[in-house]
Coordinates of C-alpha atoms in Angstrom, one line a residue:
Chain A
X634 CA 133.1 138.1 186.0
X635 CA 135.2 140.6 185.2
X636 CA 138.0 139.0 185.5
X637 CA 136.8 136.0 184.2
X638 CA 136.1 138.5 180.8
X639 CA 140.1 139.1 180.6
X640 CA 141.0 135.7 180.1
X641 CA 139.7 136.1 176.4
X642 CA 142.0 139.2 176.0
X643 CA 145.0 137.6 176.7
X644 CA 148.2 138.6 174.1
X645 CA 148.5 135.8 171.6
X646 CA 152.3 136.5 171.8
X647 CA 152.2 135.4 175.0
X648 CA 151.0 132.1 174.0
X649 CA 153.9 131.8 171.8
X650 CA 156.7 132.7 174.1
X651 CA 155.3 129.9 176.4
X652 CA 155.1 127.7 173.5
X653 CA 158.6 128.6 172.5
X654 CA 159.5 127.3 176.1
X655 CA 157.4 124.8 176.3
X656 CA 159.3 123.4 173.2
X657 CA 162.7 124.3 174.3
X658 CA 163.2 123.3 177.7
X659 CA 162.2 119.2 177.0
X660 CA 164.8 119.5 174.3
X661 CA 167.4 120.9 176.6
X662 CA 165.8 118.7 179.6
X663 CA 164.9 115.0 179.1
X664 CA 161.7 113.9 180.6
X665 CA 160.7 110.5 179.2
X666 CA 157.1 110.6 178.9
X667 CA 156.0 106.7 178.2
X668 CA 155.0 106.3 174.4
X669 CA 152.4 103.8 173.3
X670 CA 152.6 101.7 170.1
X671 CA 149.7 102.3 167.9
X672 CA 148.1 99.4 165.7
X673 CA 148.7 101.0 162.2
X674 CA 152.5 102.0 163.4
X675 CA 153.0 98.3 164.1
X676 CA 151.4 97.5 161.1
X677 CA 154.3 98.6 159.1
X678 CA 156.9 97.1 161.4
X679 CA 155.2 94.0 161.0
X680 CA 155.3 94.0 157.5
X681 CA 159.2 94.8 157.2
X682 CA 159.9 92.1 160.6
X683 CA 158.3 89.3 158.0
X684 CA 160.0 90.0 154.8
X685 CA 162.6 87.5 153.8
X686 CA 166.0 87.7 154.2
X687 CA 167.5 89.5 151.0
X688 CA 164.5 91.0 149.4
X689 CA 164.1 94.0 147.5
X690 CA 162.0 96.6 148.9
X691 CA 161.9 100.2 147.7
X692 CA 161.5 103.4 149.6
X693 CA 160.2 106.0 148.1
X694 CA 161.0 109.6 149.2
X695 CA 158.4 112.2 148.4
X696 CA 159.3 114.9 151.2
X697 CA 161.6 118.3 151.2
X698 CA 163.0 120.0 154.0
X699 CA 160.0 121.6 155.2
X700 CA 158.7 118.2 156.6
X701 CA 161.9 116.9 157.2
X702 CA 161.7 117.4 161.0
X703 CA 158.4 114.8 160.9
X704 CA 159.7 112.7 158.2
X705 CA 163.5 112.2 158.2
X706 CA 163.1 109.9 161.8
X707 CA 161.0 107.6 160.1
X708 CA 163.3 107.5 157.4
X709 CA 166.4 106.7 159.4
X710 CA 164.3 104.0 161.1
X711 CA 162.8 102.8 159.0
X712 CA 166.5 101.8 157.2
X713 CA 167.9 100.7 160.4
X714 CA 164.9 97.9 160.4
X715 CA 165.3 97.2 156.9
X716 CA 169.3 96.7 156.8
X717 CA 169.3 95.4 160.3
X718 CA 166.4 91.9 158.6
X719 CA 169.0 92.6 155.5
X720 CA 166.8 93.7 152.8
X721 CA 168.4 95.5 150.3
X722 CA 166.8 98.7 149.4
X723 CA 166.0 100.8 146.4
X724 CA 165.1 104.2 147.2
X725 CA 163.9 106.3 144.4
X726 CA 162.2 110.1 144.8
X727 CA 159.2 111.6 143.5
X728 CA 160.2 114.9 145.2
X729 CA 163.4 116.6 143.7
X730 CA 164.6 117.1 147.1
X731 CA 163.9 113.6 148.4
X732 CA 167.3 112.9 146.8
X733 CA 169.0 114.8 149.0
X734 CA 166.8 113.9 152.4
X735 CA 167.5 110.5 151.2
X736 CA 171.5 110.9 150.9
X737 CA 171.2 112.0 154.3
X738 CA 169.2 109.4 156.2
X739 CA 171.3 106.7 154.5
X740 CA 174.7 108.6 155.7
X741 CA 173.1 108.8 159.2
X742 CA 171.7 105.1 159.1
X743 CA 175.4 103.3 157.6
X744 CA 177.5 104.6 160.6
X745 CA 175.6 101.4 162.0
X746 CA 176.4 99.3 158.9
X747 CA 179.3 100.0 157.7
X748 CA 180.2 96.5 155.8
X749 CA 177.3 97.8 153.3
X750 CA 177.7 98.5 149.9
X751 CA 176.3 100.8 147.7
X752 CA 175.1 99.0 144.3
X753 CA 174.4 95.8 146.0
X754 CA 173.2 96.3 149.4
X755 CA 171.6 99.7 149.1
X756 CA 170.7 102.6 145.8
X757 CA 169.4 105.5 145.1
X758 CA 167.9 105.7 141.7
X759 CA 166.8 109.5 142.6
X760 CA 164.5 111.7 141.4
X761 CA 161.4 111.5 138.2
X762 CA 158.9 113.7 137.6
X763 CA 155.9 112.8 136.5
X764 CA 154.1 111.4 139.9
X765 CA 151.3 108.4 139.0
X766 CA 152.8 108.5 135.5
X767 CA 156.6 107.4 136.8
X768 CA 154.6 105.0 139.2
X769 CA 152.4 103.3 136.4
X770 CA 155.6 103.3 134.2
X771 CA 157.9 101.3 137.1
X772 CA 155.5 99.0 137.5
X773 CA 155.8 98.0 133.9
X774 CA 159.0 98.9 132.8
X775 CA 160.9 99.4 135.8
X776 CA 164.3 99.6 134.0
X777 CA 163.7 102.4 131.5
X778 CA 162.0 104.6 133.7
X779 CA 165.5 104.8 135.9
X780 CA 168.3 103.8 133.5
X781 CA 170.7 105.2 136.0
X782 CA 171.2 105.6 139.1
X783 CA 170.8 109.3 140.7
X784 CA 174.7 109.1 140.0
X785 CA 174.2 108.5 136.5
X786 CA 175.7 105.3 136.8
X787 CA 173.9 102.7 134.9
X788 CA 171.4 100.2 136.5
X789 CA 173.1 97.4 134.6
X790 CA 176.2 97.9 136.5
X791 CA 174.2 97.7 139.9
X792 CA 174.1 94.5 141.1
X793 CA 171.1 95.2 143.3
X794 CA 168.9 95.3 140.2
X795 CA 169.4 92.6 138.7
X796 CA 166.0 91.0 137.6
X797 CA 164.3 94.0 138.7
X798 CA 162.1 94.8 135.6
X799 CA 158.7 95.8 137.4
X800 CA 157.2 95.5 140.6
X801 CA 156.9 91.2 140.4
X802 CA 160.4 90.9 142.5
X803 CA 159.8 94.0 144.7
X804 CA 158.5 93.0 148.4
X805 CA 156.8 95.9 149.4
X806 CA 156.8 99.7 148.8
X807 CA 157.0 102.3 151.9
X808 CA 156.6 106.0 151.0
X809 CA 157.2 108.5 152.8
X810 CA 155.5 111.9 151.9
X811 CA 154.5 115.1 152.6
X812 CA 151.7 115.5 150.1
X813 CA 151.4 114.9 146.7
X814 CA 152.8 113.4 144.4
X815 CA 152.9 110.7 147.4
X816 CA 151.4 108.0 149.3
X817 CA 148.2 108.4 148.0
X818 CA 149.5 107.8 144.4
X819 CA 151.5 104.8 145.9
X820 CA 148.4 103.4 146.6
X821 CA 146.0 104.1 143.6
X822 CA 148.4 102.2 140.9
X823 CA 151.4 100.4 142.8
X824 CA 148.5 98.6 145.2
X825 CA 145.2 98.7 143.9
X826 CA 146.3 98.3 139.7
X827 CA 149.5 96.0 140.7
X828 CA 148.8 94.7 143.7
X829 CA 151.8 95.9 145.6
X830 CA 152.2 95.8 149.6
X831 CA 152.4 99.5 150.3
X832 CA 152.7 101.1 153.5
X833 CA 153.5 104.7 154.5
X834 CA 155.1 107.5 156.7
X835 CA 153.6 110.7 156.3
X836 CA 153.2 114.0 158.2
X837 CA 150.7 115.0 160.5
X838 CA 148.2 116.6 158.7
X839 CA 147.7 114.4 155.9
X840 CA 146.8 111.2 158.6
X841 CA 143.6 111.7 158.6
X842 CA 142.8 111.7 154.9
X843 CA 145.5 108.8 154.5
X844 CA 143.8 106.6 157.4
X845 CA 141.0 105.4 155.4
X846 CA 143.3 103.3 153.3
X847 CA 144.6 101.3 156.1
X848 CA 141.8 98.9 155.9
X849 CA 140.9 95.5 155.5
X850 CA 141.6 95.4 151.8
X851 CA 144.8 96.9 152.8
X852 CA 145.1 99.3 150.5
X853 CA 147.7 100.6 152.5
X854 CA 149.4 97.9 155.1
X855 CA 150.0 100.5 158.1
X856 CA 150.8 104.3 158.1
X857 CA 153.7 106.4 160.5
X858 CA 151.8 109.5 161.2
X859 CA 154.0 112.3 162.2
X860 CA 156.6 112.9 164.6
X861 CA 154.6 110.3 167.3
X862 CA 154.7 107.5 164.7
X863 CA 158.1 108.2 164.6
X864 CA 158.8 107.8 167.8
X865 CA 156.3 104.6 168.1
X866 CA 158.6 103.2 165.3
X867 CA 162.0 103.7 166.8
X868 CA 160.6 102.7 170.4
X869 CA 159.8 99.2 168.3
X870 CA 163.4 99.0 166.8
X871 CA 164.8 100.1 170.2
X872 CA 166.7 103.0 168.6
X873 CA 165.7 106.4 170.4
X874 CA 166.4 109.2 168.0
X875 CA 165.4 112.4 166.9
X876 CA 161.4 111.8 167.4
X877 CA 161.8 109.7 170.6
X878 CA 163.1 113.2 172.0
X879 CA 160.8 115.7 170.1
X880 CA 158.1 113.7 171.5
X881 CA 158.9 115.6 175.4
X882 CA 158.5 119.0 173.6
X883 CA 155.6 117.8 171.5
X884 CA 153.4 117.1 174.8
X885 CA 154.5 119.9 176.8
X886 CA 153.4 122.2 173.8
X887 CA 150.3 120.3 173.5
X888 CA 149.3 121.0 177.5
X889 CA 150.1 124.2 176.8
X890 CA 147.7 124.5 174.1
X891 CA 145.0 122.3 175.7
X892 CA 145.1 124.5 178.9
X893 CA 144.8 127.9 176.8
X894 CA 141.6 126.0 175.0
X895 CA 140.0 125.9 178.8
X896 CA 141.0 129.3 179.6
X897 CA 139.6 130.8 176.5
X898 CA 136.5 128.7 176.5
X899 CA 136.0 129.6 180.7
X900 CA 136.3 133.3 179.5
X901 CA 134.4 132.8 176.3
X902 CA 131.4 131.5 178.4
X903 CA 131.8 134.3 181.4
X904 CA 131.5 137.2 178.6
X905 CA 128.8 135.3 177.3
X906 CA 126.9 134.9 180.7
X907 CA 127.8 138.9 181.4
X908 CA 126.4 139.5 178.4
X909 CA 122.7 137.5 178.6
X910 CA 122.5 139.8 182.6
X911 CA 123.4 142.9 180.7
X912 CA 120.6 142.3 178.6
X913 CA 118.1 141.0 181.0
Chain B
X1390 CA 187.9 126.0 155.2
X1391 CA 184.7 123.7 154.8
X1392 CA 184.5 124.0 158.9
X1393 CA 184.1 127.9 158.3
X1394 CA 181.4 128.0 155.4
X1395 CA 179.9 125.9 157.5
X1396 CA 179.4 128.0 160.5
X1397 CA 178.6 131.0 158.5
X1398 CA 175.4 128.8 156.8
X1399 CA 174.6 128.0 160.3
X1400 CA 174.9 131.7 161.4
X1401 CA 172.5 132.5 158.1
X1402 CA 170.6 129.9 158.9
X1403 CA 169.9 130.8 162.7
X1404 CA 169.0 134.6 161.4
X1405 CA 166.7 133.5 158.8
X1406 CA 165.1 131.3 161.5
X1407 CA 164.6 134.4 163.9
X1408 CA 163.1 136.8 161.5
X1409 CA 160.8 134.7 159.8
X1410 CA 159.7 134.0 163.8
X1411 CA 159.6 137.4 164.4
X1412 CA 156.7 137.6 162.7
X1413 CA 155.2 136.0 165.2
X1414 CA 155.5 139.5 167.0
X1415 CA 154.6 141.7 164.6
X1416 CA 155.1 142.1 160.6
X1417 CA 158.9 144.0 160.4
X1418 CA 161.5 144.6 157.6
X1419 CA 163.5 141.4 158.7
X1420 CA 160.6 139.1 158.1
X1421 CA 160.3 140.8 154.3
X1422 CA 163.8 139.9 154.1
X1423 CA 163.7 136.2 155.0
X1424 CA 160.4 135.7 153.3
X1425 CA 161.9 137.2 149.7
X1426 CA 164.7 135.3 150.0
X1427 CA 163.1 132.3 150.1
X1428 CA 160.9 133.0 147.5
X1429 CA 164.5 134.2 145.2
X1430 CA 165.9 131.3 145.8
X1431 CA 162.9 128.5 145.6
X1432 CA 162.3 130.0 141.9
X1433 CA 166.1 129.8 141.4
X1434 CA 166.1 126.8 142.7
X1435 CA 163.7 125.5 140.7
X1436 CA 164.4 127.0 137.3
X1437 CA 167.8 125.1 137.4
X1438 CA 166.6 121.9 139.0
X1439 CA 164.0 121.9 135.7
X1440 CA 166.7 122.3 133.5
X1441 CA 169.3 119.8 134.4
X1442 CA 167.5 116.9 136.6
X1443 CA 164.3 116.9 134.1
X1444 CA 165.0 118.5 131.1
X1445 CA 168.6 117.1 130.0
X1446 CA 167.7 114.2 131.3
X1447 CA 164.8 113.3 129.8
X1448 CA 164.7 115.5 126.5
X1449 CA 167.9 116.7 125.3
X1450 CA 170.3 114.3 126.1
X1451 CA 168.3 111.0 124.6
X1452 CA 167.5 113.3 121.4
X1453 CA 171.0 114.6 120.9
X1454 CA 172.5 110.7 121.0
X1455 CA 169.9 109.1 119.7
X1456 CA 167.3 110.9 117.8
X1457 CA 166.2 107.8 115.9
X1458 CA 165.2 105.9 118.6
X1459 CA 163.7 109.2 121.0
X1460 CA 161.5 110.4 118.2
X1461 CA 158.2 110.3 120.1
X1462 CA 160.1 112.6 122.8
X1463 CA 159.8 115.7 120.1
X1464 CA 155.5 115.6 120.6
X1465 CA 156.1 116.1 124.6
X1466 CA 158.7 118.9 123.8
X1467 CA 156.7 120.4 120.9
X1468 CA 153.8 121.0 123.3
X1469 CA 156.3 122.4 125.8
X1470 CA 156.8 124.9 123.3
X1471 CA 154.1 125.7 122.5
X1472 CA 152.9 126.3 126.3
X1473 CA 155.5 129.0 126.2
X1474 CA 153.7 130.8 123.8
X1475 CA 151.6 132.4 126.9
X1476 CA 154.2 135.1 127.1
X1477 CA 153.2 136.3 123.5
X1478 CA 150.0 137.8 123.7
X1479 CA 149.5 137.2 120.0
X1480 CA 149.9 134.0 119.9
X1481 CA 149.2 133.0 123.6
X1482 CA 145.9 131.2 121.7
X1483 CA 148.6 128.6 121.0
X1484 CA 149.2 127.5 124.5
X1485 CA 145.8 126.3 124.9
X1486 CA 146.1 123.0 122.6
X1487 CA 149.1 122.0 125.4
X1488 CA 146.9 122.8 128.5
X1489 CA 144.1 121.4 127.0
X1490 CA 146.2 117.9 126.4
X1491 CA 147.2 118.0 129.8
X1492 CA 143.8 118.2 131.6
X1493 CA 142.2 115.9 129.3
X1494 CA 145.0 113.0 129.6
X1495 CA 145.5 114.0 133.5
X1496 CA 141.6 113.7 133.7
X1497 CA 141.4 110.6 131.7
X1498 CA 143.8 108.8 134.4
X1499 CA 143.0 109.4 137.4
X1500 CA 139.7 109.0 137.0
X1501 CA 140.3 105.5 136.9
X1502 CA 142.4 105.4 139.3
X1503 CA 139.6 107.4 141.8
X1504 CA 137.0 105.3 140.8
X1505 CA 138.6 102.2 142.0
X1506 CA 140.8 103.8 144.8
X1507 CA 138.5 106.2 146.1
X1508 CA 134.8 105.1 145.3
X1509 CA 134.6 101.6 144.6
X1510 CA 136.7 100.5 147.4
X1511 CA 135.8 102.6 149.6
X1512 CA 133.0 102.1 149.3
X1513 CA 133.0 98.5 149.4
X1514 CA 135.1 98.7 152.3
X1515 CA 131.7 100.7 154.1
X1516 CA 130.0 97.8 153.0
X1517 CA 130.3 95.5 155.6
X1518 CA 128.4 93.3 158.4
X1519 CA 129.1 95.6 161.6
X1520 CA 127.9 92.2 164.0
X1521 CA 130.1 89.7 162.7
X1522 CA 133.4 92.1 164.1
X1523 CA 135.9 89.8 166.6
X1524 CA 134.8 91.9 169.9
X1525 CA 132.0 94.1 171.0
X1526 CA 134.7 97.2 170.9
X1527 CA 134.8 96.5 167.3
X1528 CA 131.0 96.2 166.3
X1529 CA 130.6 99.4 168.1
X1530 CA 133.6 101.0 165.9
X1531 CA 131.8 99.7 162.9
X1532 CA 128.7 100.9 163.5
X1533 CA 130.0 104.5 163.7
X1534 CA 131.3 104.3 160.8
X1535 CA 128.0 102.6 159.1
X1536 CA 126.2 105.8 160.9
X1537 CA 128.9 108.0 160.2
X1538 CA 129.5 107.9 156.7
X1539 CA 125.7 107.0 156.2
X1540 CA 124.6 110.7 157.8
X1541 CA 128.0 112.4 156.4
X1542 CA 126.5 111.5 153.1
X1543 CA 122.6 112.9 153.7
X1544 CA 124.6 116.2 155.0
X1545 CA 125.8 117.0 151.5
X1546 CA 122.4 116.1 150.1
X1547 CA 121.3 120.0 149.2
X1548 CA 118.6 118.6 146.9
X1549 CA 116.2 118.2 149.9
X1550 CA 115.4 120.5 152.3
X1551 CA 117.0 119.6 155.5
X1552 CA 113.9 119.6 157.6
X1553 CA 112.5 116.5 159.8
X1554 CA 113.9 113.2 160.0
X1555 CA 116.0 114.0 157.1
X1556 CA 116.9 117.3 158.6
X1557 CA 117.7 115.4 161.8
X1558 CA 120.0 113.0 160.0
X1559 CA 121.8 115.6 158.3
X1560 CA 122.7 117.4 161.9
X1561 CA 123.9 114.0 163.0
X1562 CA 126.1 113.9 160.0
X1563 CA 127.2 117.0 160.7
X1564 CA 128.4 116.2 164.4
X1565 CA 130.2 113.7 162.5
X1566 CA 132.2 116.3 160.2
X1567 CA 132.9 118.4 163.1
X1568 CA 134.7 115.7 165.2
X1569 CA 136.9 114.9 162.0
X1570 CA 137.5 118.1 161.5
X1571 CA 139.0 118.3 164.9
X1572 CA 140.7 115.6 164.5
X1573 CA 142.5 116.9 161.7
X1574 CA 142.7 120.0 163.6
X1575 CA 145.0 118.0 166.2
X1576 CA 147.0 116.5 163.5
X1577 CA 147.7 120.3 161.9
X1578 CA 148.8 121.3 165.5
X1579 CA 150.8 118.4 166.0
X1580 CA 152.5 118.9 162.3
X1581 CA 153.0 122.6 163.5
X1582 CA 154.6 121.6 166.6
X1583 CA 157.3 119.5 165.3
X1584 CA 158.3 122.0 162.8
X1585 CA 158.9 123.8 165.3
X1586 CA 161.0 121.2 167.5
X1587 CA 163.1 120.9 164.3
X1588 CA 163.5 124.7 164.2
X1589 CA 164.9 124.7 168.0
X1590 CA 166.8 121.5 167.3
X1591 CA 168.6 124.0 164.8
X1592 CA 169.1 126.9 166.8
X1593 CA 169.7 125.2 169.9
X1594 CA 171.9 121.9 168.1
X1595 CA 173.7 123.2 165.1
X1596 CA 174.0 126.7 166.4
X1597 CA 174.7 127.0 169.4
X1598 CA 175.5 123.5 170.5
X1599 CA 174.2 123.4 173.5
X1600 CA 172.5 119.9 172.6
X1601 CA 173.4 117.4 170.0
X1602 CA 172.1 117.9 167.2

């Protein structure tokens, strides 16, 4: 019992040094661990697979770089599928640094298009504060609320607007976010007070509050949750990236943390059973 | 040139990363370091993203080409002003009328928006004929959510004593909670986890290029 008694004393630094390994090696070694396709991930392929040729969609990028490890590989996806069924994308920002994690997944996602242009295939209108506010003020007025582009060029010169004066020629809306302002918002007035397809990619720990949307109503059309949904999404598109490889280190550090739950709970319940002789 | 200020914000990058994990081992003078710098430079960050990607944009700029038609911009900056009366305790009195504008208007929207987001279709969505689902797998799924939300609800009824069959109902609600909460509890781990992959990805991509990055 004794013995039993020390696996609840064991060093919580040693839990992260096999963590740390447990993360690094699958990076440095690939395994391949087979990935499933969820329902709500295919939800949102689904809807970008059916879209017409040539429609506008907008992706929204509500994220910074403390998510970007979760987010960005949905993002660069996510464009790959949408320039690959040749939509033409608006991306706009309700995160000041979404401009920036937006620059970079379109730089990444154009060394596979490189006939694109920018202004008629592809913009990025950038950042507005403001959150629901900006949202409810695209939806009616889609043109003053981003006169220019994040360039400060203006949207009159950017053939990819033309005609775009609220949501009515917009396809769908994806955002990607970390928190809020974010999906959430997307949902309350570009979906349920416009009637908008929205769909979403979000980190991990919001999934669970952001799940109840994706419902029969569709209030939201499918969500990406986290670095797996990432994965799920470029297993679907056939392009294995970033999340396709994080997922190795993901599950090792997940066994690792599942088998230190049953050691702690097998000494947990031998102190417990010690105790209850001891006092008997 | 660019190749070399590269490397060295990798270099700073890669120590930053190491003492704000050294944490992990103990609280030490390099993990002070790391965590003030980031706090220095967010509110840098910040302060100068405010001025010239909100502020310019929005305020000065359409007032100082074309005041006559960006009138209605001087209320929003007026109460701006006034907000910054907090840092004179005189007048900090002042900076109420602002806040107070902002909670009621922020208040005023969404509690639409909740209402019909949040409670009404929601709810409505709860609302629903668990037998007439495609499969058996899918009744059963609805009627744990029926029972579920049903028994979630009674929980965080406090104006009955939980005893009986209400007390009973209220337990099962609260088996309910703790399965979500674990559920959430995976999702924080998995979010955790993949920060962490992207940390490595750093150190061992970027810096020291043993994979690619």
């Amino acid at each position: 019992m004794k013995t039993l008694n020390i696996l609840t004393k064991i060093d919580r630094r040693i839990i992260f040094l096999l963590i740390f390994f447990g993360v690094a090696v699958p990076l440095l070694v690939t395994i391949n661990f087979k990935l499933g396709v969820t329902k709500n991930v295919r939800k949102v392929y689904n809807m970008v697979e059916e879209t017409q040729e040539n429609s506008k969609v907008v992706i929204s990028y509500d994220y910074g770089p403390s998510t970007k490890p979760e987010i960005q590989p949905m993002a660069i996806a996510l464009l790959n599928h949408a320039f690959r069924k040749k939509l033409r994308v608006i991306c706009v920002a309700l995160w000041p640094m979404g401009v920036q994690m937006c620059n970079e997944a379109l730089e990444t996602t154009l060394q596979h298009f490189p006939d694109l242009k920018y202004g008629k295939d592809y913009v990025n209108l950038g950042y507005k504060t403001g959150g629901q506010v900006t949202i409810n003020h695209m939806a009616k007025n889609f043109r003053s609320t981003f006169p220019t582009d994040e360039g400060g060029t203006p949207i009159d010169e950017l053939p990819i607007l033309n005609g775009i004066n609220n949501f009515n020629k917009i396809a769908f809306i994806i955002g990607l976010s970390a928190g809020d302002p974010g999906i959430k918002q997307w949902v309350q007035v570009a979906h349920d007070s416009y009637g908008k397809p929205v769909a979403g990619g979000s980190t991990a720990v919001q999934v669970p509050f952001l799940l109840p949307y994706v419902n029969k109503q569709q209030q939201l059309t499918g969500l990406i949750g986290g670095l797996k949904g990432a994965a799920e999404y470029e297993k679907l598109i056939n392009l294995p990236g970033f999340a396709t490889k994080g997922m190795d280190a993901q599950s090792i550090a997940h066994l690792i943390i599942i088998l230190f739950i049953i050691i702690g709970n097998i000494g947990y319940f031998a102190s417990k059973k010690q105790k209850g002789k001891i006092k008997s | 040139m660019t190749y070399i200020i590269e490397r060295i914000g990798i270099w700073i990058g890669a120590f930053l990363t190491f003492a704000i994990l050294s944490f992990l081992y103990k609280d030490n003078p390099f993990y002070k370091i790391a965590e003030q710098i980031f706090i220095g430079i967010s509110a840098g960050y910040w302060f100068i993203y405010t001025i010239y990607n909100i502020l310019i944009p929005n305020l000065f700029t359409p007032v100082l080409t074309d005041l006559s038609a960006n009138r209605l911009l001087l209320i929003p900056a007026f109460l701006g002003f006034l907000m910054l009366c907090r840092l004179i305790p005189k007048i900090d009195w002042v900076s109420r009328y602002p806040i107070s504008f902002v909670m009621g208007t922020t208040a005023g929207m969404s509690l639409i928006l909740f209402l019909r987001s949040d409670i009404i279709k929601q709810t409505s969505e709860t609302m629903m004929n668990p037998f007439s689902a495609p499969d058996l797998a899918a009744t059963i799924g609805q009627l744990i959510l029926i029972i579920g939300t049903i028994t979630g609800i009674i929980y965080f009824f406090f104006s009955k004593k939980h005893e009986g069959a209400f007390g009973t109902t209220a337990k099962v609600g609260i088996y309910f909670l703790m399965i979500s909460f674990g559920a959430a509890f995976g999702y924080t781990i998995m979010a955790r986890i993949s920060l962490l992959i992207g940390r490595l990805n750093f150190l061992l991509g970027n810096w020291l290029g043993i994979i690619k990055p």
